Coordinates of C-alpha atoms and ligand atoms in Angstrom, one line a residue:
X1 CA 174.6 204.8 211.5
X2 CA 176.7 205.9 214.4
X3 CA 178.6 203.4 216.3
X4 CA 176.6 203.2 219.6
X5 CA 178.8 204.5 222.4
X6 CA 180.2 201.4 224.9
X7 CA 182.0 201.0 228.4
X8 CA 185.6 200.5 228.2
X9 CA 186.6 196.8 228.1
X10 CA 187.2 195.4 231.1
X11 CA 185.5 198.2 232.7
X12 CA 181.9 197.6 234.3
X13 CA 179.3 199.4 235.4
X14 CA 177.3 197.7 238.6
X15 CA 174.4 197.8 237.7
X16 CA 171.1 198.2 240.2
X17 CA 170.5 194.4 241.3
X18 CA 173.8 193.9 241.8
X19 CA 174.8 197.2 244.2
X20 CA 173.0 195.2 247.6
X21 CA 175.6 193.2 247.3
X22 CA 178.6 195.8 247.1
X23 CA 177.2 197.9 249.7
X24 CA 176.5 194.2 252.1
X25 CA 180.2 193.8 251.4
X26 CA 181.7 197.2 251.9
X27 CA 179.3 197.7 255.1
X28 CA 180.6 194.7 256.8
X29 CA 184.1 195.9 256.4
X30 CA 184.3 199.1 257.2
X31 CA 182.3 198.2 260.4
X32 CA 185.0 195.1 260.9
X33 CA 187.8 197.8 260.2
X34 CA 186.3 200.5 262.7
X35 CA 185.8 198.7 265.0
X36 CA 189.8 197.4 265.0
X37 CA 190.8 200.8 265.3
X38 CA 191.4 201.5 261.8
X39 CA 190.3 205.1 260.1
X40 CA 188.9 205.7 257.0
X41 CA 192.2 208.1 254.3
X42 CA 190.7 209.2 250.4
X43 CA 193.3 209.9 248.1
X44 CA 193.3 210.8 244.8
X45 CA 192.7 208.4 241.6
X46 CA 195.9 209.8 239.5
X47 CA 199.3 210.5 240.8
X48 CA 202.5 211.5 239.3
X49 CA 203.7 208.3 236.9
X50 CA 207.0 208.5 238.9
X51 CA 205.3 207.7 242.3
X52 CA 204.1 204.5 240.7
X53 CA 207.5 203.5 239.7
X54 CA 209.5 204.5 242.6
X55 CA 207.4 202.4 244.8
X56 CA 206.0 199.5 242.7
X57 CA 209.5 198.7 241.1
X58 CA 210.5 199.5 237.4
X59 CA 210.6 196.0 236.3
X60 CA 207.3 194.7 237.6
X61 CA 204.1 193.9 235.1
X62 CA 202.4 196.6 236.4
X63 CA 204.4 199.2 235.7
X64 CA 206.4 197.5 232.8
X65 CA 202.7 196.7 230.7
X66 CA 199.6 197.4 232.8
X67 CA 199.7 201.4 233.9
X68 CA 197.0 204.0 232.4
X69 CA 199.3 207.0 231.9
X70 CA 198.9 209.7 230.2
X71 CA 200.6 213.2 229.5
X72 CA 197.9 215.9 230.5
X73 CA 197.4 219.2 229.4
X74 CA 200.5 220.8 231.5
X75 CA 202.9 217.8 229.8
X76 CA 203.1 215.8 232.9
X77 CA 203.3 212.3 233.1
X78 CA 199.9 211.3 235.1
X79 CA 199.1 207.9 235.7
X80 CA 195.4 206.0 237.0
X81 CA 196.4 204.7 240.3
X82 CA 197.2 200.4 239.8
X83 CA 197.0 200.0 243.6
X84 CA 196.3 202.3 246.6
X85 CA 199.9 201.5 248.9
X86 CA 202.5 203.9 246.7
X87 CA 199.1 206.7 246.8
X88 CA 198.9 206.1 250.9
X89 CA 202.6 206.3 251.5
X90 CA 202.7 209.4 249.7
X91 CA 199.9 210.9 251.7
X92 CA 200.9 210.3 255.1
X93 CA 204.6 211.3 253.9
X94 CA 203.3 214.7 252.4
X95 CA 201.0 215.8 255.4
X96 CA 203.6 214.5 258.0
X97 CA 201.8 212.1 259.9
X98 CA 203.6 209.2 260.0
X99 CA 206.7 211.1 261.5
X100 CA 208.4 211.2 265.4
X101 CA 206.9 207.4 265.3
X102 CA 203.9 208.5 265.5
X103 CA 201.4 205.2 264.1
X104 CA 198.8 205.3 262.0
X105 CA 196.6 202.8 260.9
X106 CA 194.6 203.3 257.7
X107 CA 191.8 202.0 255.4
X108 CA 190.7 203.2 251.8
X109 CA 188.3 201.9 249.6
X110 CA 188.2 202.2 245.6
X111 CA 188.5 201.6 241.9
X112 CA 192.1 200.8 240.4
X113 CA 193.5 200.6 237.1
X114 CA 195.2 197.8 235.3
X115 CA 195.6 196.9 231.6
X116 CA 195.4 193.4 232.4
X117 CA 193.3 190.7 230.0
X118 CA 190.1 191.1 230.9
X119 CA 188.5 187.9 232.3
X120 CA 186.2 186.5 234.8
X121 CA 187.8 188.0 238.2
X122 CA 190.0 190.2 236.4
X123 CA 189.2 193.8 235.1
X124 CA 190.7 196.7 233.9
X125 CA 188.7 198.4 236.4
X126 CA 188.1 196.7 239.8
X127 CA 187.9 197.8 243.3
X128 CA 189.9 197.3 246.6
X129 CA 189.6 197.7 250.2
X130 CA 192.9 198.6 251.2
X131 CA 194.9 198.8 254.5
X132 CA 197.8 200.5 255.7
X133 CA 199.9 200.5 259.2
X134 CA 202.7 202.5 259.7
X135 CA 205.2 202.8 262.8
X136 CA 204.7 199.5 264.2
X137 CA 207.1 196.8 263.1
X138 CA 206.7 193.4 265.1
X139 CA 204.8 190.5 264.1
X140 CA 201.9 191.5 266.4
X141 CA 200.3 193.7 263.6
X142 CA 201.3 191.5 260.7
X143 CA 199.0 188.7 262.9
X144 CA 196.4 191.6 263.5
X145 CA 195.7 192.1 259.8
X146 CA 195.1 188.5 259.2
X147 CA 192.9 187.8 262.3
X148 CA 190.4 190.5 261.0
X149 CA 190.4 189.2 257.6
X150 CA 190.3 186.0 259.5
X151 CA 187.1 187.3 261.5
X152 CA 185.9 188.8 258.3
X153 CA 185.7 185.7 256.2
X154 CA 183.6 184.0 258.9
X155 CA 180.9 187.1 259.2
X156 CA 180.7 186.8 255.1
X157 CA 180.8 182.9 255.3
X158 CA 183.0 182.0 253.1
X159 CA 186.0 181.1 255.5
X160 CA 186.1 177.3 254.2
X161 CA 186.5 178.5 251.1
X162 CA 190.0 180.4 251.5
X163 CA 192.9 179.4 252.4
X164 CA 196.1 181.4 253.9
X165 CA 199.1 181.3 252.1
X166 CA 202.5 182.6 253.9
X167 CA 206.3 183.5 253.2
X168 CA 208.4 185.8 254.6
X169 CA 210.6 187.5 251.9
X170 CA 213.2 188.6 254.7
X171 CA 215.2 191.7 255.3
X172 CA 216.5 194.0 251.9
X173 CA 220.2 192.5 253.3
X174 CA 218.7 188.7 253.2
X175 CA 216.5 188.7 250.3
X176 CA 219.7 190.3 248.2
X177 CA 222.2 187.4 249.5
X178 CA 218.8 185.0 248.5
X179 CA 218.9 186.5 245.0
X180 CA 222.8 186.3 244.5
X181 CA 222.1 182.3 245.1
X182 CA 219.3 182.5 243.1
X183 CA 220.4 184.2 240.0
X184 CA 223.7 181.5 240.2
X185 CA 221.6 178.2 240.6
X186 CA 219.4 180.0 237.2
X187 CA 222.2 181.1 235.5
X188 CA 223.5 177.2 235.7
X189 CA 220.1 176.2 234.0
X190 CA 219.5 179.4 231.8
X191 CA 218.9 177.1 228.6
X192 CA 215.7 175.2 230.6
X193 CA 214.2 178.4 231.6
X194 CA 211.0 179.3 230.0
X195 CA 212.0 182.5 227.7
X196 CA 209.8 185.1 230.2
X197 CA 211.8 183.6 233.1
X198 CA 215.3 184.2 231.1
X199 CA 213.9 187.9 230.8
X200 CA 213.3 187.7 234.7
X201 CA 216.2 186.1 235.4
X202 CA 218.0 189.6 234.6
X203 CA 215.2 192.3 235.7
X204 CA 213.8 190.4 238.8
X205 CA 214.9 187.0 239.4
X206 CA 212.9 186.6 243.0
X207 CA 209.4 186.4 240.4
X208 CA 211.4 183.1 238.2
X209 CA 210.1 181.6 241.7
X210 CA 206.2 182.5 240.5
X211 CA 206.1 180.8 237.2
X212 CA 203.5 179.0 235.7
X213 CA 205.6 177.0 233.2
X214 CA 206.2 173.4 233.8
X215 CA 210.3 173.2 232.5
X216 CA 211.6 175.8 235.1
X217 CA 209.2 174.4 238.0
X218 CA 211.2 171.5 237.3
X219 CA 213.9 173.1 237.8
X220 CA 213.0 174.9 240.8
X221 CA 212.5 171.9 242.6
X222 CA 216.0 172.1 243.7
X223 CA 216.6 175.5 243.2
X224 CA 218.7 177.4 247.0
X225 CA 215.2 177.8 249.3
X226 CA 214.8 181.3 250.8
X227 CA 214.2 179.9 253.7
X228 CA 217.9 178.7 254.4
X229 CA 219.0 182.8 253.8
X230 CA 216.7 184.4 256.2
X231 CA 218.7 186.1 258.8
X232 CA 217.8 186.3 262.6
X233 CA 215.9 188.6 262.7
X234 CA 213.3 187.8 259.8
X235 CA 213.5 184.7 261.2
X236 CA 212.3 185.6 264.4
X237 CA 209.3 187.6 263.0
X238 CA 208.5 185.3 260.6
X239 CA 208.1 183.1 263.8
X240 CA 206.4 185.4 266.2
X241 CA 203.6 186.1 263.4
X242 CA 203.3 181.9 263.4
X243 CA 203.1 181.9 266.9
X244 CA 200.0 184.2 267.1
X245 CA 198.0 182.9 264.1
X246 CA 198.9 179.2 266.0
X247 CA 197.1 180.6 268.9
X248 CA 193.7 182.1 267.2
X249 CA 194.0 178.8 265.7
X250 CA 194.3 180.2 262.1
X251 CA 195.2 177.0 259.6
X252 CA 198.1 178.6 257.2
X253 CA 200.3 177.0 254.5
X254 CA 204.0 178.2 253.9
X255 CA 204.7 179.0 250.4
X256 CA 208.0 179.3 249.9
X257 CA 207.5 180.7 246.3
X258 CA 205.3 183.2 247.1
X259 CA 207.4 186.2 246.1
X260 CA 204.7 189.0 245.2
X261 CA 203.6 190.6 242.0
X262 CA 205.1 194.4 243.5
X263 CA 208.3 194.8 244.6
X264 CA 208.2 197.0 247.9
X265 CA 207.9 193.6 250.3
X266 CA 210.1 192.5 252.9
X267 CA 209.5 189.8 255.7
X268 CA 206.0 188.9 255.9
X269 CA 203.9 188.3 252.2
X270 CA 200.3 186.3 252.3
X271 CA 197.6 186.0 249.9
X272 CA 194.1 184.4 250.7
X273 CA 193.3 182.6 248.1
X274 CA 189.9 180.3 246.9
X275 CA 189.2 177.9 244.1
X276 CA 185.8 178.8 243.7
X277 CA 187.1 181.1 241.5
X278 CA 188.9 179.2 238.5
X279 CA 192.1 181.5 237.7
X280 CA 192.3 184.5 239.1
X281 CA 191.7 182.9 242.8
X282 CA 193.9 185.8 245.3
X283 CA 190.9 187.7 246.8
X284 CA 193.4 189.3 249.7
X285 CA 197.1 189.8 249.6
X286 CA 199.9 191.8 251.2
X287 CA 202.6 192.0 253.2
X288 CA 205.4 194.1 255.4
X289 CA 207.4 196.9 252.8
X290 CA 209.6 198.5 256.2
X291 CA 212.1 200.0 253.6
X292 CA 209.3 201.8 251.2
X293 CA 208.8 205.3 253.5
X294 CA 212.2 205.8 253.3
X295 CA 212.7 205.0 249.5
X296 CA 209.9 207.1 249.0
X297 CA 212.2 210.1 250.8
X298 CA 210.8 209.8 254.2
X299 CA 212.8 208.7 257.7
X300 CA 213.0 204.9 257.9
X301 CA 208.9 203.8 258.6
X302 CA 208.0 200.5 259.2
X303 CA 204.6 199.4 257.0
X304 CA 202.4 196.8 256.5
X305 CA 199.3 196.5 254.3
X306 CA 197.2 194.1 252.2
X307 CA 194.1 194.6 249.9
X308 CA 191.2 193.0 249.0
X309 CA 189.7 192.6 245.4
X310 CA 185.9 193.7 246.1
X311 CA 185.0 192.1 242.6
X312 CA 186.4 188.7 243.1
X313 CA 184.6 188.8 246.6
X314 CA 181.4 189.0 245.7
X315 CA 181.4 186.6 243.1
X316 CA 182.7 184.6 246.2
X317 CA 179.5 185.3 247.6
X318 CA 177.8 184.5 244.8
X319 CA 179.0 181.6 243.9
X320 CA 178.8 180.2 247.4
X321 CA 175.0 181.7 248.1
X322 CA 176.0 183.6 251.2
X323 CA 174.1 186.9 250.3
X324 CA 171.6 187.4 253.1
X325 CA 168.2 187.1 251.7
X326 CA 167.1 190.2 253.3
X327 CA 169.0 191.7 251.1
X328 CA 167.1 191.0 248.2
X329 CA 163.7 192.8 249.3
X330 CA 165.2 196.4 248.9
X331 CA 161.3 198.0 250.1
X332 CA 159.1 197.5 253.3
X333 CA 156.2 199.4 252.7
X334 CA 154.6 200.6 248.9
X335 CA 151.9 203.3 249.3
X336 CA 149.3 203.3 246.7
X337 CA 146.7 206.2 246.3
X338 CA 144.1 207.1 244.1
X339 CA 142.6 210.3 243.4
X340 CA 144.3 213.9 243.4
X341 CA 143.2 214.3 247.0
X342 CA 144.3 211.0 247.9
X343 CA 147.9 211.6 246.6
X344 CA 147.8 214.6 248.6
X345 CA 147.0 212.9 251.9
X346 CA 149.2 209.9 250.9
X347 CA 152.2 212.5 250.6
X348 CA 151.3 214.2 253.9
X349 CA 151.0 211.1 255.9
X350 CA 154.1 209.3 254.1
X351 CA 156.4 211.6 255.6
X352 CA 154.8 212.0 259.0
X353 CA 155.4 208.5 259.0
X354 CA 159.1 209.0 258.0
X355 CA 159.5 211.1 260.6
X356 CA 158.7 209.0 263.7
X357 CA 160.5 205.4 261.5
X358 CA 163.6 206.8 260.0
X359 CA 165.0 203.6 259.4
X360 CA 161.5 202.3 257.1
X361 CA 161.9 201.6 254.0
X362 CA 158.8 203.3 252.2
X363 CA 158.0 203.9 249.0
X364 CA 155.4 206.2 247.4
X365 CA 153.7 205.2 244.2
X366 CA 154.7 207.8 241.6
X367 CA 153.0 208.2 238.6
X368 CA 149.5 207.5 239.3
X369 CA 147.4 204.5 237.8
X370 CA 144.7 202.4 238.4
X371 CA 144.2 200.1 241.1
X372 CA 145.2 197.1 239.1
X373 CA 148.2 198.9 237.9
X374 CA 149.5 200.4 241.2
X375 CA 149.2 197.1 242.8
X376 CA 151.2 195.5 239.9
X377 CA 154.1 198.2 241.1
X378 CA 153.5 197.4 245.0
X379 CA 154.0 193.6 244.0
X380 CA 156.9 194.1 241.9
X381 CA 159.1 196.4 244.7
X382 CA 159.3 193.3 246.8
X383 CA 157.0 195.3 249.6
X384 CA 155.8 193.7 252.5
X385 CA 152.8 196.0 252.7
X386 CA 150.9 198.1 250.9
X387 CA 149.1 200.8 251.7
X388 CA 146.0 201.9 250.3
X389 CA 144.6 205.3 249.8
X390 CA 141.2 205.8 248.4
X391 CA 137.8 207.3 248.6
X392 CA 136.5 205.0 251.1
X393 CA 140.1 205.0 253.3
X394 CA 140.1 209.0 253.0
X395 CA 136.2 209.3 254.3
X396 CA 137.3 207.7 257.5
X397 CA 140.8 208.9 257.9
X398 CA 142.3 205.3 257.7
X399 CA 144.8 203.5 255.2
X400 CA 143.9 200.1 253.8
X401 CA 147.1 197.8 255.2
X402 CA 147.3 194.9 252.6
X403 CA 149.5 192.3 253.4
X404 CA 151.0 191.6 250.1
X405 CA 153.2 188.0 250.9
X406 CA 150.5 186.3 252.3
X407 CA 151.0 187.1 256.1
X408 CA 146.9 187.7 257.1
X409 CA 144.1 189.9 255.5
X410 CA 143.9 193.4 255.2
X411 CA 142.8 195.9 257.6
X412 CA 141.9 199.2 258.4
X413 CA 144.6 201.2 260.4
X414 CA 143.5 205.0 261.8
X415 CA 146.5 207.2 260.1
X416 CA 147.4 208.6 263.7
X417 CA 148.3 204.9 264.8
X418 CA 150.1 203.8 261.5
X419 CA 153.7 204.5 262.5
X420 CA 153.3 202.6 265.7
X421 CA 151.5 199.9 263.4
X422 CA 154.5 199.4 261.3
X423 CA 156.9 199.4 264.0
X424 CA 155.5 196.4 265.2
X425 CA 155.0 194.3 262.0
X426 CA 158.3 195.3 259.8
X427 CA 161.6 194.3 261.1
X428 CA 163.7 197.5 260.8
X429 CA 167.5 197.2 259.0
Ligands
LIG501 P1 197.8 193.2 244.6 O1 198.1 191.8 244.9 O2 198.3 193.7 243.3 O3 198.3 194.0 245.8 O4 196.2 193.4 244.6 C1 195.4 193.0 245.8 C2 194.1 192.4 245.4 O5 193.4 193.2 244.5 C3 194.3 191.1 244.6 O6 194.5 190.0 245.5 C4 193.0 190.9 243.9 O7 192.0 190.4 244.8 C5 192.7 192.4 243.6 N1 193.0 192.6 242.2 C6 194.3 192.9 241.7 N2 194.2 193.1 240.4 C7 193.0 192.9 240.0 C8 192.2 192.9 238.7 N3 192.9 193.2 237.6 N4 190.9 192.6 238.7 C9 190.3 192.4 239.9 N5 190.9 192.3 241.1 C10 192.2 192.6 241.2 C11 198.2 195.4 245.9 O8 197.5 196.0 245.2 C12 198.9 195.9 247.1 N6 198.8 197.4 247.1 C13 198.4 195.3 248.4 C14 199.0 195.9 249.7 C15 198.6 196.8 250.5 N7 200.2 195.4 250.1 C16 200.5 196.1 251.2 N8 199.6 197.0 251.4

């Protein structure tokens, strides 16, 4: 017997009943995000394997262990996008509309790809909602980003349930005296180092600081703070983005080893992170990367950017019950008819009412049936009403209205007046 054909692990489809959700979520944030100001860019899933490299850092997981890449038909190197920053940077770069200053702040939406072990939160698929800002480099934006996450974990309802973590990673010029320290404090204690933080120690000794392993936490503990190496002007940003999340009255907590899975950041990093979701708890992370554009080959660009993991967010709303339960009933109205020439009229009259409420959610019974059967359907869609068509109903030009959640008994309504009917008893999304 043939193997029956599967989805690729860690690679899921969303299914029907759990799309409301999705589409709640991504609604509210591209609303939130047009509403700041922000405009909608698309790029493309693959890109050249060297773009992902150049911009994500040779010696990172991702591009050491977790890229899709593959050689396609011409013999290039192609590679499923991991992230959307290195894809955004490239555009803007390409069509020239980052340059003489000019600002630009951008939002995409859309799956990624990361050979990662699949687990709860965590896919080889998943989805992001990303932004990017370009020209502007004080601490005003940096706050901006994090007041309309800020804003948007209140509308979703979940704000007690993340909290705001903060660093600043300082300039290229601080960060590489930091890492001289760093690597000569390690070097001192090599043989206490976990053997993955050893490897680091030599490819990129800034993510020792990230380690889960108890033995070189330990020694951590008194390992050269990057902090104390920030230079003035870090220092003062780092400060000014403080300032303004002091005066929305966002709660933060520094975390001094927050160093960043990617290796484009400078100055400002933050993740918002839960533990309603066991490991994989970062729903939203980013940071300033002001020396990218130009390592990329453009004119020196200052950037800043975060994205959120749609997947791990609505678990978040799952777990915490904050899907609106209007979401749930996904039709108003179910229109049953019976007879040829009732399906006819029902038809007719469905889309007259379409016409005047374009906003109702109505839904025709297909198929036919008996009465018993098409009022197991009507049930079953979650209507409100239903609508019934008959011999009787089409003698006197009316529809049955059927209140089907117990909200009165039914009546007769003249199919001239049944728009102006509805309008008045189903609340419109
Ligand atoms: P990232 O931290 O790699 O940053 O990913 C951002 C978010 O995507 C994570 O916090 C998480 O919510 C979600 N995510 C990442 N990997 C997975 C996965 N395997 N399964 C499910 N969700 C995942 C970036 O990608 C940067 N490009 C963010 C950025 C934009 N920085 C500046 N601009």
């Amino acid at each position: 017997m043939s193997k029956s054909l599967q989805a690729i692990r860690g690679m899921n489809d969303i299914l029907p009943e759990q799309t409301p959700v999705w589409r709640y979520f991504e609604g509210t944030v591209s609303r939130l995000l047009d509403n700041y100001g922000y405009k909608q860019i698309r790029m493309p899933i693959v890109e050249f394997t060297e773009l992902f490299k150049r911009s994500i850092g040779e010696v990172t997981d991702i591009v050491e262990k977790e890229m899709y890449t593959f050689d396609d038909r011409n013999g290039d190197s192609l590679t499923l996008r991991p992230e959307g920053t290195a894809a955004c940077v490239r555009a803007v770069l390409e069509h020239g509309i980052t340059g003489g200053g000019q600002v630009q702040k951008l939002w995409y939406i859309g799956p990624m790809f990361r050979h990662e072990r699949p687990q709860k939160g965590r896919y080889r698929q998943f989805h992001q909602i990303g932004l990017e800002v370009f020209n502007l480099d004080g601490p005003d934006i940096d706050a901006e980003l994090i007041i309309m996450t800020w804003r948007l974990w209140g509308e979703l309802g979940i704000r007690d349930a993340v909290k705001l973590e903060l660093n600043s990673l300082g300039t290229s010029e601080s960060r590489g005296r930091y890492r001289e320290a760093l690597v000569e404090y390690l070097s001192a204690h090599h043989d206490k180092l976990d053997e993955d933080s050893q490897r680091r120690l030599k490819t990129n000794p800034l993510r020792v600081l990230d380690t889960k392993n108890a033995d070189t936490q330990a020694v951590l503990v008194d390992a050269p703070k990057m902090a104390d190496y920030l230079d003035e002007e870090s220092r003062a940003h780092f400060e000014g983005l403080k300032a303004r999340l002091d005066a929305v009255g966002i709660p933060y907590v520094l975390n001094p080893k927050l160093v960043r899975g990617l290796d484009y950041y400078s100055k400002t990093v933050f993740e918002w992170v839960t533990d309603k979701l066991g490991a994989q708890g970062t729903v939203c992370a980013g940071g300033r990367y002001d020396g990218l554009v130009e390592q990329m080959g453009g004119k020196p660009t200052p950037g800043v950017g975060f994205a959120m993991g749609i997947e791990r967010l609505v678990l978040m709303l799952e777990t915490l019950e904050q899907i609106p339960q209007e979401l749930a009933r996904q039709v108003d109205v179910y229109l049953c008819a019976f007879g040829e020439e009732a399906e006819l009229a029902g038809l007719a009259l469905a889309e007259r009412v379409r016409d005047q409420l374009p906003n109702l959610r109505l839904q025709v019974n297909a198929g036919a049936g008996s009465f018993k059967s098409q009022f197991k359907k009507a049930d079953k869609s979650g209507a409100l009403f239903a609508l019934i068509l008959g011999d009787d109903e089409m003698a006197q030009q009316v529809v049955g209205f059927k209140p089907l959640r117990g909200q009165g008994e039914q009546q007769s309504i003249a199919w001239d007046a049944l728009a102006a009917h509805l309008a008045t008893c189903v609340v419109q999304g």
